[in-house]
Amino acid sequence: MSSLVCEGPAMSSSSSPDEVLARKGRLKQRYDNEYRLVAGCVPYRVKKDEGNPCSLGDDRGQVEVLMISTPNRTDMVFPKGGWEDDEDVYQAACREAMEEAGVKGIIDRTTLGHWVFKSKSSQQSSSPRGACKGYIFAMEVIEELESWPEQATHGRRWVSPGEAYQLCRYDWMREALTALLERFSMIEAVGSAQKLTDQNGLYMMLQTTSDGAVALC
């Protein structure tokens, strides 16, 4: 599988979040017809643990994923955001991980899947207006910044795959997590947690395809 090291804007671990600003607005936003294009990732790390039953080949370790919080919510999400016209989809996913979660890493160019997101206000419409196409990738984290551009609104937390299934705000995020774990042959390790559904009613599955799903969020 091809991978890319996320370089991103220069920012040291001791830098102030004000020194590197998150991109705002949609002047450079990419569109596919009326769909707004979005890129994101599932950041992960492998913690070495000789006593852990979750084995990754001959290298035993525990996979953890990084999730981010948003104000006034107890559930969590993976970093994602608009894909702009001066970057490719991998660079966009890397940038969102740095801006929202304060991490850099190695991104796998093989997508975990792609999904279509529709706002609740447009769920009765068959038009793509107001909807997004999202491309989600796996990113192995190699650097955690002490401060990052959206730190004031996005906290971050390392969790186990089982806990991540329970914290995911939307079902499409669980699908992306499942795709990541399948690469590590770890589906059985998290048991039935992947069968959890969104208890908050913020997600509705409309159509499942081999590449992803059409969803409301």
Coordinates of C-alpha atoms in Angstrom, one line a residue:
M1 CA 0.0 0.0 0.0
S2 CA 1.3 3.5 -0.9
S3 CA 1.7 6.0 1.9
L4 CA 2.5 9.7 2.3
V5 CA 4.3 11.4 5.2
C6 CA 2.2 14.4 6.3
E7 CA 4.4 17.4 6.5
G8 CA 1.9 20.2 6.9
P9 CA 2.7 23.8 7.9
A10 CA 5.8 24.2 9.9
M11 CA 5.0 24.2 13.6
S12 CA 7.1 23.1 16.5
S13 CA 5.8 21.2 19.5
S14 CA 6.1 24.4 21.6
S15 CA 4.5 26.8 19.1
S16 CA 1.5 28.8 19.9
P17 CA -1.7 27.7 18.1
D18 CA -2.0 31.3 16.8
E19 CA 1.2 30.8 14.8
V20 CA -0.5 28.4 12.4
L21 CA -4.1 29.3 11.7
A22 CA -6.8 26.9 10.6
R23 CA -8.2 27.6 7.1
K24 CA -11.6 29.3 7.2
G25 CA -14.2 30.0 4.6
R26 CA -14.9 28.2 1.3
L27 CA -13.3 30.4 -1.4
K28 CA -10.9 27.5 -2.3
Q29 CA -13.4 24.8 -1.6
R30 CA -13.5 21.9 -4.2
Y31 CA -16.9 20.7 -5.5
D32 CA -18.0 17.7 -7.5
N33 CA -21.0 19.2 -9.3
E34 CA -23.0 20.4 -6.2
Y35 CA -21.3 18.1 -3.7
R36 CA -18.8 19.8 -1.4
L37 CA -15.7 17.6 -1.2
V38 CA -14.4 16.6 2.2
A39 CA -11.3 14.7 3.4
G40 CA -10.5 13.2 6.7
C41 CA -8.7 10.4 8.5
V42 CA -8.7 7.9 11.3
P43 CA -5.5 8.6 13.2
Y44 CA -4.0 5.6 14.9
R45 CA -0.9 4.3 16.8
V46 CA 0.3 0.9 17.8
K47 CA 1.5 0.6 21.4
K48 CA 4.0 -2.1 22.1
D49 CA 2.6 -4.5 24.7
E50 CA 4.0 -8.0 25.0
G51 CA 1.1 -9.1 27.1
N52 CA -1.7 -7.8 24.8
P53 CA -3.8 -10.5 23.0
C54 CA -4.3 -8.3 20.0
S55 CA -1.4 -9.4 17.8
L56 CA -0.3 -7.6 14.6
G57 CA 1.6 -10.3 12.9
D58 CA 4.9 -11.0 14.7
D59 CA 4.9 -7.5 16.2
R60 CA 2.6 -7.6 19.2
G61 CA 0.9 -4.4 20.1
Q62 CA -2.3 -2.6 20.9
V63 CA -4.0 -0.4 18.3
E64 CA -5.4 2.9 19.6
V65 CA -7.3 5.5 17.6
L66 CA -7.4 9.3 18.2
M67 CA -10.7 11.0 18.4
I68 CA -11.6 14.6 18.9
S69 CA -14.3 16.3 20.9
T70 CA -16.6 19.2 20.1
P71 CA -18.3 21.6 22.4
N72 CA -21.3 20.5 24.4
R73 CA -21.1 16.9 23.1
T74 CA -20.1 13.7 24.9
D75 CA -19.7 11.7 21.7
M76 CA -16.6 12.1 19.5
V77 CA -15.5 12.3 15.9
F78 CA -12.5 11.8 13.6
P79 CA -10.9 14.9 12.0
K80 CA -12.3 15.9 8.6
G81 CA -13.0 19.1 6.7
G82 CA -13.2 20.8 3.3
W83 CA -10.8 19.7 0.5
E84 CA -9.5 22.8 -1.1
D85 CA -8.3 23.5 -4.7
D86 CA -4.6 24.1 -3.8
E87 CA -4.1 20.6 -2.3
D88 CA -4.7 17.0 -3.2
V89 CA -7.0 14.8 -1.1
Y90 CA -4.2 13.3 1.0
Q91 CA -2.8 16.8 1.8
A92 CA -6.3 17.9 2.8
A93 CA -6.8 14.9 5.2
C94 CA -3.3 15.6 6.7
R95 CA -4.1 19.3 7.2
E96 CA -7.4 18.6 8.9
A97 CA -5.7 16.2 11.3
M98 CA -3.1 18.8 12.2
E99 CA -5.7 21.6 12.5
E100 CA -8.3 19.7 14.5
A101 CA -6.3 17.1 16.4
G102 CA -2.8 18.5 16.4
V103 CA -1.1 15.4 14.9
K104 CA 1.1 14.6 12.0
G105 CA 1.8 11.2 10.5
I106 CA 1.9 8.8 7.6
I107 CA -1.3 8.6 5.6
D108 CA -2.2 5.5 3.7
R109 CA -3.2 6.5 0.1
T110 CA -5.7 3.6 0.0
T111 CA -9.0 5.1 1.2
L112 CA -11.0 3.5 4.0
G113 CA -14.0 4.4 2.0
H114 CA -16.0 7.4 0.9
W115 CA -19.4 8.6 2.1
V116 CA -22.0 11.2 1.2
F117 CA -23.2 13.4 4.1
K118 CA -26.5 15.3 4.0
S119 CA -27.7 17.8 6.5
K120 CA -30.9 17.0 8.3
S121 CA -32.6 20.0 6.7
S122 CA -31.9 18.5 3.2
Q123 CA -32.7 14.9 4.0
Q124 CA -36.0 15.0 2.0
S125 CA -34.4 16.4 -1.1
S126 CA -32.9 14.2 -3.9
S127 CA -30.6 17.1 -4.9
P128 CA -27.0 17.0 -3.9
R129 CA -27.2 20.7 -2.9
G130 CA -26.0 21.0 0.7
A131 CA -24.4 17.6 0.7
C132 CA -20.7 16.6 1.0
K133 CA -18.7 13.7 -0.4
G134 CA -16.1 12.6 2.2
Y135 CA -12.9 10.6 1.6
I136 CA -11.5 9.0 4.7
F137 CA -8.0 7.6 5.1
A138 CA -5.9 5.8 7.8
M139 CA -3.1 7.8 9.3
E140 CA -0.4 6.4 11.5
V141 CA 0.5 9.2 14.0
I142 CA 4.2 10.0 14.3
E143 CA 4.0 13.4 16.0
E144 CA 1.7 15.0 18.6
L145 CA 1.8 18.8 18.9
E146 CA 1.4 20.4 22.3
S147 CA -0.8 23.1 20.7
W148 CA -2.7 23.2 17.5
P149 CA -5.0 25.7 15.6
E150 CA -8.4 24.4 16.8
Q151 CA -7.4 23.4 20.3
A152 CA -9.9 25.7 21.8
T153 CA -12.8 23.8 20.2
H154 CA -11.4 20.3 19.7
G155 CA -9.9 18.3 22.5
R156 CA -8.3 14.9 21.6
R157 CA -8.2 11.5 23.2
W158 CA -6.6 8.2 22.5
V159 CA -9.1 5.3 22.9
S160 CA -9.2 1.6 22.3
P161 CA -11.2 0.4 19.2
G162 CA -14.0 -0.9 21.4
E163 CA -14.4 2.4 23.1
A164 CA -14.2 4.2 19.8
Y165 CA -17.2 2.3 18.5
Q166 CA -19.2 3.5 21.5
L167 CA -18.0 7.1 21.2
C168 CA -18.5 7.5 17.4
R169 CA -21.1 10.1 16.6
Y170 CA -22.1 8.6 13.3
D171 CA -22.4 5.1 11.9
W172 CA -20.2 5.9 8.9
M173 CA -17.3 6.6 11.4
R174 CA -17.8 3.1 12.8
E175 CA -17.6 1.8 9.2
A176 CA -14.3 3.6 8.6
L177 CA -13.0 2.2 11.9
T178 CA -14.0 -1.3 10.9
A179 CA -12.2 -0.8 7.6
L180 CA -9.1 0.2 9.5
L181 CA -9.3 -2.8 11.9
E182 CA -9.8 -5.2 9.0
R183 CA -6.3 -4.2 7.8
F184 CA -4.9 -5.3 11.1
S185 CA -7.1 -8.4 11.2
M186 CA -8.5 -7.2 14.5
I187 CA -12.3 -7.3 14.0
E188 CA -12.7 -10.2 16.4
A189 CA -10.7 -8.4 19.1
V190 CA -13.4 -5.8 19.5
G191 CA -16.2 -8.3 19.6
S192 CA -19.7 -7.1 19.0
A193 CA -19.0 -3.4 19.7
Q194 CA -19.1 -2.7 15.9
K195 CA -22.8 -3.6 15.9
L196 CA -23.7 -0.6 18.1
T197 CA -26.0 2.0 16.5
D198 CA -26.2 5.7 16.9
Q199 CA -28.4 6.3 20.0
N200 CA -28.7 10.1 19.4
G201 CA -30.7 9.8 16.1
L202 CA -28.2 12.1 14.3
Y203 CA -27.5 9.6 11.6
M204 CA -29.7 7.8 9.2
M205 CA -28.4 5.2 6.7
L206 CA -29.9 5.7 3.2
Q207 CA -27.9 3.4 1.0
T208 CA -24.9 1.1 1.4
T209 CA -22.5 0.5 -1.4
S210 CA -19.2 -1.3 -1.6
D211 CA -17.3 2.0 -1.2
G212 CA -19.3 3.6 1.5
A213 CA -22.7 4.9 2.3
V214 CA -25.1 7.8 1.8
A215 CA -25.8 9.2 5.2
L216 CA -27.5 12.0 7.1
C217 CA -25.5 13.9 9.8

